[in-house]
Amino acid sequence: MSAPTDWFRYKGNHLEIDGTRLEQVANKFGTPCYVYSDRGFLDPLTALKKGLKGIDHLICFAVKSNSNLSVLSLLTEAGAGMDIVSGGELFRALTAGAPAQEIIFSGVGKTPGEMATALEADDQGIYAFNVESVAELATLSTVAENLGKRARVALRFNPDVDAKTHPYIATGLKRNKFGLDRKEILTIAAAHETFPGVSIEGISIHIGSQILSLRPLRESFTKVRALMKEVEKILPHRLQFVDLGGGLGISYGKERPISIPDFCKLVKEYFGKLSIKVILEPGRLLSGNAGILLTEILYRKVRTQRDFLIVDAAMNDLIRPSLYESHHEIVPVQKVKNGKNKKTDVVGPICETGDFFAQDRSLPLHLNQGDLLAILSAGAYGFSMASNYNSRPRVAEVLIQNGTPKLIRERETYEDLIRGEVHT
Ligand SMILES: Cc1ncc(COP(=O)(O)O)c(C=O)c1O
């Protein structure tokens, strides 16, 4: 079994993060739990910043991918802005110390209440709203006018480009609910005076997630740049920024992701000479390989065709395999050399056949009750998509920061499960 990721490595037979053995983490904080590496978040951020050096840019972390306060603070302190999609994420970002002027509000269904809160954050309001429909633009304009404010806006362009990713995370096709087409954007630009509460200052896109090729990005950048020119001919002012969204893929084991320098080169090629701010909204790229889900084997159930390893984590803790049939590498926390392997399903205790982390995976036969497994690449859309299904308390989160394990979210209790419920 190879070295799992850049930040989680075997030293001898023990899986470690920055000198901390995962067995130690399990002993101290229990299982299941998410374990993150600070460097796992910071290294790709640094690489992006380095790649974009020389152009005005803002890297807004997609809070939805991992919304733990300590993670947001870590990234804020390292100079990231935040990309939010709800009032709750705005609250988290501000609580973590993100400056409002470095927050971008994305999403197709912002409520008037959320818009007002964002416009009033830190008095000056957030940096910009990515608007996805005419009706939303009209609502934002009214909300801002009523508050005596003017909202900075990017119109989200749906370029009808196939991101060649899982259909549930493709967002840039005509049939998807996201964004406005070219004609709609030009019509809005021509009618900009009818929206006095907003100032149209940018174009944004986000064509999908887990993108592994530069081709769809190049295709959409070409379309964005052409559209920006058309919009600037209509508006009485120049555009101030372009938001290129997130979506850069990571390796979950076999994939060969786009290299960060290659991506930055492409961004510079298309937008480097336009004297505008370039905004990015990476989520998975910064958080995906920064975290693992640590779980203990409860039972080995032996069958002829395949065995089942029943673990103490379940689909409510990490839903990606059930939801998207996503592949996550699973490795033993303690390696045993030269053992035999067997076709194995790694499953959770939930009463659903879809409650699996791996199917038909070749895993060591010696793995048994009490052994620990690490489910890799679980830092993005892991805890942030967790639920209490089957009345399972949500798990703890631990961040290895400067080599020291810190509990950044307590494991929920049974009391937490019924908080807010009324017992009639
Ligand atoms: C508008 C927007 N921006 C950014 C992201 C982050 O995507 P990723 O985690 O693939 O970078 C998403 C993900 O759904 C999104 O919808």
Short mmCIF file of C-alpha atoms and ligand atoms in Angstrom, two decimals:
data_model
loop_
_atom_site.label_atom_id
_atom_site.label_comp_id
_atom_site.label_asym_id
_atom_site.label_seq_id
_atom_site.Cartn_x
_atom_site.Cartn_y
_atom_site.Cartn_z
CA MET A 1 0.00 0.00 0.00
CA SER A 2 1.49 3.29 -1.11
CA ALA A 3 1.91 6.55 0.76
CA PRO A 4 -1.62 7.92 0.88
CA THR A 5 -1.35 11.68 0.30
CA ASP A 6 1.24 14.39 0.69
CA TRP A 7 0.23 15.06 4.27
CA PHE A 8 -0.73 11.64 5.58
CA ARG A 9 2.23 9.27 5.40
CA TYR A 10 3.44 6.02 6.86
CA LYS A 11 6.40 6.22 9.13
CA GLY A 12 7.50 2.65 9.59
CA ASN A 13 4.19 0.83 9.88
CA HIS A 14 2.25 3.72 11.35
CA LEU A 15 0.15 6.27 9.51
CA GLU A 16 1.06 9.78 10.66
CA ILE A 17 0.28 13.41 10.05
CA ASP A 18 3.10 15.80 10.80
CA GLY A 19 4.62 13.46 13.34
CA THR A 20 1.31 12.56 15.04
CA ARG A 21 0.33 8.90 14.81
CA LEU A 22 -3.31 8.35 13.98
CA GLU A 23 -3.49 5.68 16.71
CA GLN A 24 -2.74 8.47 19.19
CA VAL A 25 -5.54 10.59 17.77
CA ALA A 26 -7.97 7.66 18.06
CA ASN A 27 -6.93 7.00 21.65
CA LYS A 28 -7.34 10.60 22.67
CA PHE A 29 -10.45 11.65 20.74
CA GLY A 30 -12.20 8.37 19.92
CA THR A 31 -13.57 7.15 16.60
CA PRO A 32 -15.02 7.87 14.18
CA CYS A 33 -13.44 11.28 13.74
CA TYR A 34 -12.23 13.55 11.00
CA VAL A 35 -8.55 14.39 11.17
CA TYR A 36 -7.13 17.33 9.23
CA SER A 37 -3.63 18.54 8.48
CA ASP A 38 -3.08 22.32 8.59
CA ARG A 39 -0.49 21.98 5.83
CA GLY A 40 -3.02 20.11 3.74
CA PHE A 41 -5.12 23.28 3.53
CA LEU A 42 -2.27 25.78 3.42
CA ASP A 43 0.07 24.22 0.85
CA PRO A 44 -2.38 24.39 -2.09
CA LEU A 45 -3.42 27.91 -1.05
CA THR A 46 0.22 29.00 -1.10
CA ALA A 47 0.70 27.36 -4.50
CA LEU A 48 -2.32 29.20 -5.92
CA LYS A 49 -1.13 32.52 -4.53
CA LYS A 50 2.32 31.92 -5.95
CA GLY A 51 0.88 31.05 -9.35
CA LEU A 52 -1.25 34.21 -9.45
CA LYS A 53 1.52 36.50 -8.27
CA GLY A 54 1.61 39.65 -10.34
CA ILE A 55 -2.13 39.91 -10.92
CA ASP A 56 -4.75 41.40 -8.60
CA HIS A 57 -6.54 38.38 -7.13
CA LEU A 58 -8.65 37.09 -4.26
CA ILE A 59 -8.88 33.40 -3.43
CA CYS A 60 -12.23 32.76 -1.74
CA PHE A 61 -12.41 29.36 -0.05
CA ALA A 62 -15.71 27.58 -0.78
CA VAL A 63 -17.03 27.27 2.78
CA LYS A 64 -19.46 24.53 1.79
CA SER A 65 -16.59 22.10 1.28
CA ASN A 66 -15.44 22.32 4.90
CA SER A 67 -17.07 24.84 7.18
CA ASN A 68 -15.38 24.19 10.54
CA LEU A 69 -14.57 27.51 12.25
CA SER A 70 -10.95 26.58 12.92
CA VAL A 71 -10.44 25.64 9.29
CA LEU A 72 -11.97 28.94 8.18
CA SER A 73 -9.76 30.87 10.64
CA LEU A 74 -6.67 29.01 9.46
CA LEU A 75 -7.40 29.97 5.86
CA THR A 76 -8.46 33.53 6.72
CA GLU A 77 -5.22 34.08 8.58
CA ALA A 78 -3.35 32.77 5.56
CA GLY A 79 -5.02 35.42 3.39
CA ALA A 80 -7.98 33.59 1.86
CA GLY A 81 -11.36 35.21 1.39
CA MET A 82 -14.57 33.18 1.64
CA ASP A 83 -17.14 32.00 -0.90
CA ILE A 84 -20.49 31.50 0.84
CA VAL A 85 -23.88 30.21 -0.26
CA SER A 86 -26.13 30.89 2.73
CA GLY A 87 -26.74 33.12 5.72
CA GLY A 88 -25.36 30.32 7.88
CA GLU A 89 -22.10 30.27 5.95
CA LEU A 90 -21.91 34.07 6.21
CA PHE A 91 -22.29 33.75 9.97
CA ARG A 92 -19.54 31.14 10.08
CA ALA A 93 -17.16 33.15 7.89
CA LEU A 94 -17.61 36.33 9.93
CA THR A 95 -17.34 34.43 13.22
CA ALA A 96 -14.07 32.92 11.99
CA GLY A 97 -12.75 36.44 11.41
CA ALA A 98 -13.07 36.72 7.62
CA PRO A 99 -13.27 40.38 6.56
CA ALA A 100 -16.69 41.04 4.95
CA GLN A 101 -14.97 42.75 2.02
CA GLU A 102 -13.34 39.43 1.16
CA ILE A 103 -16.59 37.48 1.01
CA ILE A 104 -18.44 36.48 -2.16
CA PHE A 105 -22.06 35.30 -1.97
CA SER A 106 -22.90 32.59 -4.54
CA GLY A 107 -25.98 30.39 -4.97
CA VAL A 108 -29.28 30.37 -6.88
CA GLY A 109 -31.65 31.02 -4.00
CA LYS A 110 -30.54 33.84 -1.72
CA THR A 111 -33.40 35.13 0.43
CA PRO A 112 -34.05 38.86 0.96
CA GLY A 113 -33.11 38.36 4.62
CA GLU A 114 -29.76 36.81 3.68
CA MET A 115 -29.11 39.60 1.20
CA ALA A 116 -29.78 42.27 3.84
CA THR A 117 -27.49 40.62 6.39
CA ALA A 118 -24.71 40.36 3.80
CA LEU A 119 -25.15 44.00 2.75
CA GLU A 120 -24.83 45.11 6.35
CA ALA A 121 -21.94 42.86 7.40
CA ASP A 122 -19.11 44.89 8.95
CA ASP A 123 -21.06 48.04 7.83
CA GLN A 124 -19.46 48.02 4.38
CA GLY A 125 -21.09 44.75 3.41
CA ILE A 126 -19.59 41.80 1.58
CA TYR A 127 -17.44 42.24 -1.53
CA ALA A 128 -20.00 41.00 -4.07
CA PHE A 129 -23.03 38.87 -4.88
CA ASN A 130 -22.93 36.42 -7.77
CA VAL A 131 -26.44 36.83 -9.16
CA GLU A 132 -28.08 33.95 -11.02
CA SER A 133 -31.44 35.25 -12.31
CA VAL A 134 -33.27 38.44 -13.27
CA ALA A 135 -35.72 37.91 -10.41
CA GLU A 136 -32.84 37.64 -7.94
CA LEU A 137 -31.23 40.80 -9.33
CA ALA A 138 -34.50 42.73 -8.94
CA THR A 139 -34.89 41.50 -5.36
CA LEU A 140 -31.30 42.37 -4.46
CA SER A 141 -31.72 45.82 -5.99
CA THR A 142 -34.83 46.48 -3.88
CA VAL A 143 -33.26 45.13 -0.67
CA ALA A 144 -30.15 47.27 -1.18
CA GLU A 145 -32.15 50.41 -2.01
CA ASN A 146 -34.26 49.96 1.11
CA LEU A 147 -31.08 49.87 3.16
CA GLY A 148 -29.61 52.89 1.37
CA LYS A 149 -26.87 50.68 -0.11
CA ARG A 150 -25.65 49.62 -3.52
CA ALA A 151 -24.74 45.97 -3.97
CA ARG A 152 -21.68 45.07 -6.03
CA VAL A 153 -22.71 42.30 -8.36
CA ALA A 154 -21.29 39.74 -10.76
CA LEU A 155 -23.69 38.13 -13.20
CA ARG A 156 -23.17 34.38 -13.13
CA PHE A 157 -22.72 33.15 -16.67
CA ASN A 158 -23.76 29.65 -17.64
CA PRO A 159 -21.41 29.05 -20.59
CA ASP A 160 -22.97 25.71 -21.61
CA VAL A 161 -19.65 23.90 -21.25
CA ASP A 162 -19.40 20.26 -20.25
CA ALA A 163 -17.05 20.01 -17.26
CA LYS A 164 -16.83 16.21 -17.85
CA THR A 165 -17.50 15.41 -14.25
CA HIS A 166 -20.21 13.54 -12.31
CA PRO A 167 -23.64 14.82 -13.48
CA TYR A 168 -24.61 15.80 -9.92
CA ILE A 169 -21.67 18.22 -9.69
CA ALA A 170 -21.76 19.59 -13.25
CA THR A 171 -23.16 23.12 -13.14
CA GLY A 172 -22.20 24.80 -16.41
CA LEU A 173 -24.62 23.17 -18.85
CA LYS A 174 -27.71 24.82 -20.30
CA ARG A 175 -29.97 22.26 -18.61
CA ASN A 176 -28.53 22.98 -15.14
CA LYS A 177 -30.30 25.39 -12.80
CA PHE A 178 -27.24 27.65 -12.52
CA GLY A 179 -26.45 31.01 -14.04
CA LEU A 180 -27.67 33.17 -16.91
CA ASP A 181 -27.05 32.66 -20.61
CA ARG A 182 -25.30 35.20 -22.83
CA LYS A 183 -28.52 36.76 -24.10
CA GLU A 184 -29.96 37.18 -20.61
CA ILE A 185 -26.75 38.84 -19.45
CA LEU A 186 -26.71 41.26 -22.37
CA THR A 187 -30.38 42.10 -21.77
CA ILE A 188 -29.68 42.77 -18.09
CA ALA A 189 -26.68 44.95 -18.96
CA ALA A 190 -28.82 46.99 -21.37
CA ALA A 191 -31.44 47.43 -18.64
CA HIS A 192 -28.96 48.16 -15.83
CA GLU A 193 -30.70 51.43 -14.95
CA THR A 194 -33.80 49.53 -13.92
CA PHE A 195 -31.79 47.99 -11.06
CA PRO A 196 -30.63 51.08 -9.17
CA GLY A 197 -29.69 49.18 -6.01
CA VAL A 198 -26.96 47.20 -7.74
CA SER A 199 -23.77 47.93 -9.60
CA ILE A 200 -22.87 45.32 -12.20
CA GLU A 201 -19.10 45.04 -11.89
CA GLY A 202 -18.22 41.47 -12.77
CA ILE A 203 -18.97 38.20 -14.52
CA SER A 204 -18.73 34.94 -12.63
CA ILE A 205 -18.73 31.28 -13.62
CA HIS A 206 -18.51 27.91 -11.92
CA ILE A 207 -18.91 25.04 -14.37
CA GLY A 208 -18.63 22.12 -11.99
CA SER A 209 -16.58 20.30 -9.43
CA GLN A 210 -13.73 17.75 -9.58
CA ILE A 211 -12.60 19.04 -13.00
CA LEU A 212 -9.54 17.15 -14.21
CA SER A 213 -8.80 18.73 -17.55
CA LEU A 214 -7.91 22.26 -18.61
CA ARG A 215 -9.99 21.92 -21.78
CA PRO A 216 -13.44 22.83 -20.36
CA LEU A 217 -11.84 25.64 -18.37
CA ARG A 218 -10.19 27.05 -21.49
CA GLU A 219 -13.48 26.77 -23.34
CA SER A 220 -15.39 28.63 -20.66
CA PHE A 221 -12.65 31.27 -20.18
CA THR A 222 -12.83 31.97 -23.93
CA LYS A 223 -16.57 32.50 -23.66
CA VAL A 224 -16.29 34.62 -20.51
CA ARG A 225 -13.68 36.92 -22.00
CA ALA A 226 -15.78 37.47 -25.12
CA LEU A 227 -18.88 38.13 -23.04
CA MET A 228 -17.03 40.63 -20.84
CA LYS A 229 -16.15 42.64 -23.94
CA GLU A 230 -19.77 42.65 -25.07
CA VAL A 231 -21.02 43.69 -21.62
CA GLU A 232 -18.46 46.49 -21.37
CA LYS A 233 -19.72 47.92 -24.65
CA ILE A 234 -23.19 48.23 -23.11
CA LEU A 235 -22.43 49.35 -19.54
CA PRO A 236 -21.29 52.93 -18.87
CA HIS A 237 -18.32 51.62 -16.85
CA ARG A 238 -15.58 48.99 -17.05
CA LEU A 239 -15.97 45.68 -15.24
CA GLN A 240 -13.91 45.46 -12.07
CA PHE A 241 -13.59 41.73 -11.59
CA VAL A 242 -14.07 38.25 -12.96
CA ASP A 243 -14.90 35.32 -10.69
CA LEU A 244 -13.75 32.03 -12.21
CA GLY A 245 -15.39 29.82 -9.58
CA GLY A 246 -13.94 26.67 -8.09
CA GLY A 247 -13.99 23.14 -9.39
CA LEU A 248 -10.34 22.13 -9.63
CA GLY A 249 -10.15 18.40 -9.04
CA ILE A 250 -7.90 16.44 -6.72
CA SER A 251 -6.56 12.92 -6.73
CA TYR A 252 -8.69 10.43 -4.85
CA GLY A 253 -6.15 7.76 -5.71
CA LYS A 254 -5.86 7.34 -9.46
CA GLU A 255 -6.78 10.73 -10.91
CA ARG A 256 -4.15 13.04 -12.31
CA PRO A 257 -5.33 16.50 -11.33
CA ILE A 258 -4.57 19.72 -13.19
CA SER A 259 -1.37 21.17 -11.80
CA ILE A 260 -1.86 24.44 -9.92
CA PRO A 261 0.89 26.25 -11.90
CA ASP A 262 -0.73 25.14 -15.21
CA PHE A 263 -4.11 26.40 -14.05
CA CYS A 264 -2.66 29.75 -12.95
CA LYS A 265 -0.86 30.08 -16.27
CA LEU A 266 -4.19 29.65 -18.05
CA VAL A 267 -5.84 32.26 -15.82
CA LYS A 268 -3.05 34.72 -16.54
CA GLU A 269 -3.18 33.98 -20.26
CA TYR A 270 -6.87 34.90 -20.41
CA PHE A 271 -7.29 37.56 -17.74
CA GLY A 272 -3.81 38.70 -16.72
CA LYS A 273 -3.72 41.73 -18.98
CA LEU A 274 -7.25 43.02 -18.40
CA SER A 275 -6.50 45.17 -15.30
CA ILE A 276 -9.27 43.52 -13.30
CA LYS A 277 -9.38 41.54 -10.08
CA VAL A 278 -9.47 37.77 -10.58
CA ILE A 279 -11.46 35.86 -7.97
CA LEU A 280 -11.35 32.10 -7.48
CA GLU A 281 -13.64 29.93 -5.34
CA PRO A 282 -11.71 26.71 -4.68
CA GLY A 283 -13.17 24.28 -2.19
CA ARG A 284 -12.05 20.69 -2.76
CA LEU A 285 -8.60 21.77 -3.97
CA LEU A 286 -7.84 23.29 -0.56
CA SER A 287 -9.70 20.89 1.70
CA GLY A 288 -10.12 17.51 -0.03
CA ASN A 289 -6.75 15.95 0.65
CA ALA A 290 -6.31 17.85 3.92
CA GLY A 291 -8.56 15.43 5.79
CA ILE A 292 -9.27 11.78 6.47
CA LEU A 293 -12.04 9.96 8.27
CA LEU A 294 -10.62 7.75 10.98
CA THR A 295 -12.74 4.73 11.81
CA GLU A 296 -12.50 1.51 13.81
CA ILE A 297 -13.48 -1.91 12.56
CA LEU A 298 -16.36 -3.31 14.60
CA TYR A 299 -16.66 -6.69 12.92
CA ARG A 300 -15.37 -8.80 10.04
CA LYS A 301 -18.23 -10.70 8.48
CA VAL A 302 -16.85 -13.56 6.47
CA ARG A 303 -18.55 -14.61 3.25
CA THR A 304 -17.42 -16.81 0.39
CA GLN A 305 -17.36 -14.24 -2.42
CA ARG A 306 -16.35 -11.29 -0.33
CA ASP A 307 -15.97 -10.23 3.28
CA PHE A 308 -17.55 -7.25 4.93
CA LEU A 309 -15.64 -4.98 7.26
CA ILE A 310 -18.28 -3.27 9.35
CA VAL A 311 -16.83 -0.04 10.69
CA ASP A 312 -18.04 2.52 13.22
CA ALA A 313 -18.33 5.35 10.63
CA ALA A 314 -21.27 5.40 8.26
CA MET A 315 -22.87 7.16 5.30
CA ASN A 316 -24.21 9.85 7.60
CA ASP A 317 -20.59 10.82 8.38
CA LEU A 318 -19.31 10.68 4.78
CA ILE A 319 -22.01 10.41 2.17
CA ARG A 320 -19.90 10.80 -0.99
CA PRO A 321 -19.60 7.06 -1.80
CA SER A 322 -23.36 6.54 -1.39
CA LEU A 323 -24.35 9.75 -3.15
CA TYR A 324 -21.93 9.87 -6.06
CA GLU A 325 -20.38 6.39 -5.91
CA SER A 326 -17.15 8.25 -5.19
CA HIS A 327 -13.95 6.36 -4.70
CA HIS A 328 -12.01 6.95 -1.48
CA GLU A 329 -8.78 5.09 -0.82
CA ILE A 330 -8.97 3.17 2.47
CA VAL A 331 -5.78 2.23 4.24
CA PRO A 332 -4.93 0.54 7.55
CA VAL A 333 -3.57 2.87 10.21
CA GLN A 334 -1.12 0.13 11.14
CA LYS A 335 0.45 -1.70 8.21
CA VAL A 336 1.33 -5.39 8.30
CA LYS A 337 3.80 -6.44 5.64
CA ASN A 338 3.32 -9.38 3.28
CA GLY A 339 -0.19 -10.27 4.36
CA LYS A 340 -2.80 -11.72 2.02
CA ASN A 341 -5.59 -9.60 0.60
CA LYS A 342 -9.24 -10.42 0.01
CA LYS A 343 -12.10 -8.73 -1.86
CA THR A 344 -13.84 -6.72 0.83
CA ASP A 345 -16.73 -4.30 1.25
CA VAL A 346 -16.21 -1.61 3.87
CA VAL A 347 -19.63 -0.73 5.23
CA GLY A 348 -21.20 1.23 8.06
CA PRO A 349 -23.84 0.22 10.61
CA ILE A 350 -26.72 2.12 8.94
CA CYS A 351 -29.76 0.21 7.72
CA GLU A 352 -29.25 0.99 4.03
CA THR A 353 -27.54 -1.10 1.37
CA GLY A 354 -26.07 2.18 0.13
CA ASP A 355 -24.17 2.58 3.39
CA PHE A 356 -20.74 1.68 2.06
CA PHE A 357 -17.30 3.27 1.79
CA ALA A 358 -15.84 0.70 -0.60
CA GLN A 359 -17.10 -2.29 -2.55
CA ASP A 360 -15.08 -5.19 -3.85
CA ARG A 361 -11.88 -3.59 -2.61
CA SER A 362 -8.77 -5.68 -2.19
CA LEU A 363 -7.86 -5.19 1.48
CA PRO A 364 -5.62 -7.11 3.89
CA LEU A 365 -7.19 -10.24 5.29
CA HIS A 366 -5.59 -9.62 8.66
CA LEU A 367 -7.73 -6.53 9.28
CA ASN A 368 -10.12 -7.28 12.10
CA GLN A 369 -12.16 -6.07 15.05
CA GLY A 370 -10.46 -3.13 16.80
CA ASP A 371 -8.16 -2.21 13.90
CA LEU A 372 -8.21 1.35 12.63
CA LEU A 373 -8.76 2.43 9.03
CA ALA A 374 -8.21 5.79 7.41
CA ILE A 375 -10.65 6.79 4.69
CA LEU A 376 -8.58 9.21 2.65
CA SER A 377 -9.34 12.44 0.82
CA ALA A 378 -12.33 13.12 3.06
CA GLY A 379 -11.62 16.77 3.92
CA ALA A 380 -14.04 18.20 1.35
CA TYR A 381 -17.79 17.55 1.41
CA GLY A 382 -17.20 15.15 4.29
CA PHE A 383 -18.21 16.59 7.63
CA SER A 384 -19.99 19.49 5.93
CA MET A 385 -22.47 17.02 4.39
CA ALA A 386 -22.83 14.91 7.54
CA SER A 387 -26.23 14.30 9.09
CA ASN A 388 -27.77 12.63 12.12
CA TYR A 389 -29.46 9.86 10.11
CA ASN A 390 -30.20 6.78 12.22
CA SER A 391 -29.88 9.17 15.21
CA ARG A 392 -26.12 8.97 15.07
CA PRO A 393 -24.35 11.87 16.79
CA ARG A 394 -22.05 13.68 14.38
CA VAL A 395 -18.39 12.84 14.85
CA ALA A 396 -15.51 14.85 16.31
CA GLU A 397 -13.09 16.87 14.16
CA VAL A 398 -9.40 17.15 14.97
CA LEU A 399 -6.89 19.50 13.36
CA ILE A 400 -3.18 18.75 13.50
CA GLN A 401 -1.86 22.30 13.72
CA ASN A 402 1.87 22.95 13.85
CA GLY A 403 2.28 19.29 14.73
CA THR A 404 -0.18 19.34 17.65
CA PRO A 405 -3.60 17.64 17.58
CA LYS A 406 -6.43 20.00 18.53
CA LEU A 407 -10.08 19.13 18.96
CA ILE A 408 -11.91 21.57 16.69
CA ARG A 409 -15.37 20.07 17.05
CA GLU A 410 -16.64 17.99 19.89
CA ARG A 411 -18.38 14.73 19.18
CA GLU A 412 -22.12 15.27 19.50
CA THR A 413 -23.98 13.74 22.43
CA TYR A 414 -27.40 12.10 22.57
CA GLU A 415 -28.65 15.34 24.16
CA ASP A 416 -27.47 17.20 21.04
CA LEU A 417 -29.59 14.86 18.95
CA ILE A 418 -32.86 16.03 20.54
CA ARG A 419 -31.95 19.69 21.08
CA GLY A 420 -34.81 21.87 19.89
CA GLU A 421 -37.31 19.03 19.67
CA VAL A 422 -40.59 19.32 21.54
CA HIS A 423 -41.65 16.35 23.62
CA THR A 424 -45.46 16.57 23.58
C1 LIG B 1 -20.53 28.50 -6.91
C2 LIG B 1 -19.53 27.52 -6.41
N1 LIG B 1 -18.27 27.93 -6.20
C3 LIG B 1 -17.32 27.09 -5.74
C4 LIG B 1 -17.61 25.77 -5.45
C5 LIG B 1 -16.52 24.89 -4.94
O1 LIG B 1 -16.29 23.85 -5.79
P1 LIG B 1 -15.02 22.91 -5.58
O2 LIG B 1 -15.09 22.38 -4.22
O3 LIG B 1 -15.16 21.88 -6.62
O4 LIG B 1 -13.81 23.77 -5.81
C6 LIG B 1 -18.92 25.30 -5.67
C7 LIG B 1 -19.25 23.89 -5.39
O5 LIG B 1 -20.34 23.43 -5.49
C8 LIG B 1 -19.91 26.20 -6.15
O6 LIG B 1 -21.17 25.81 -6.35
#
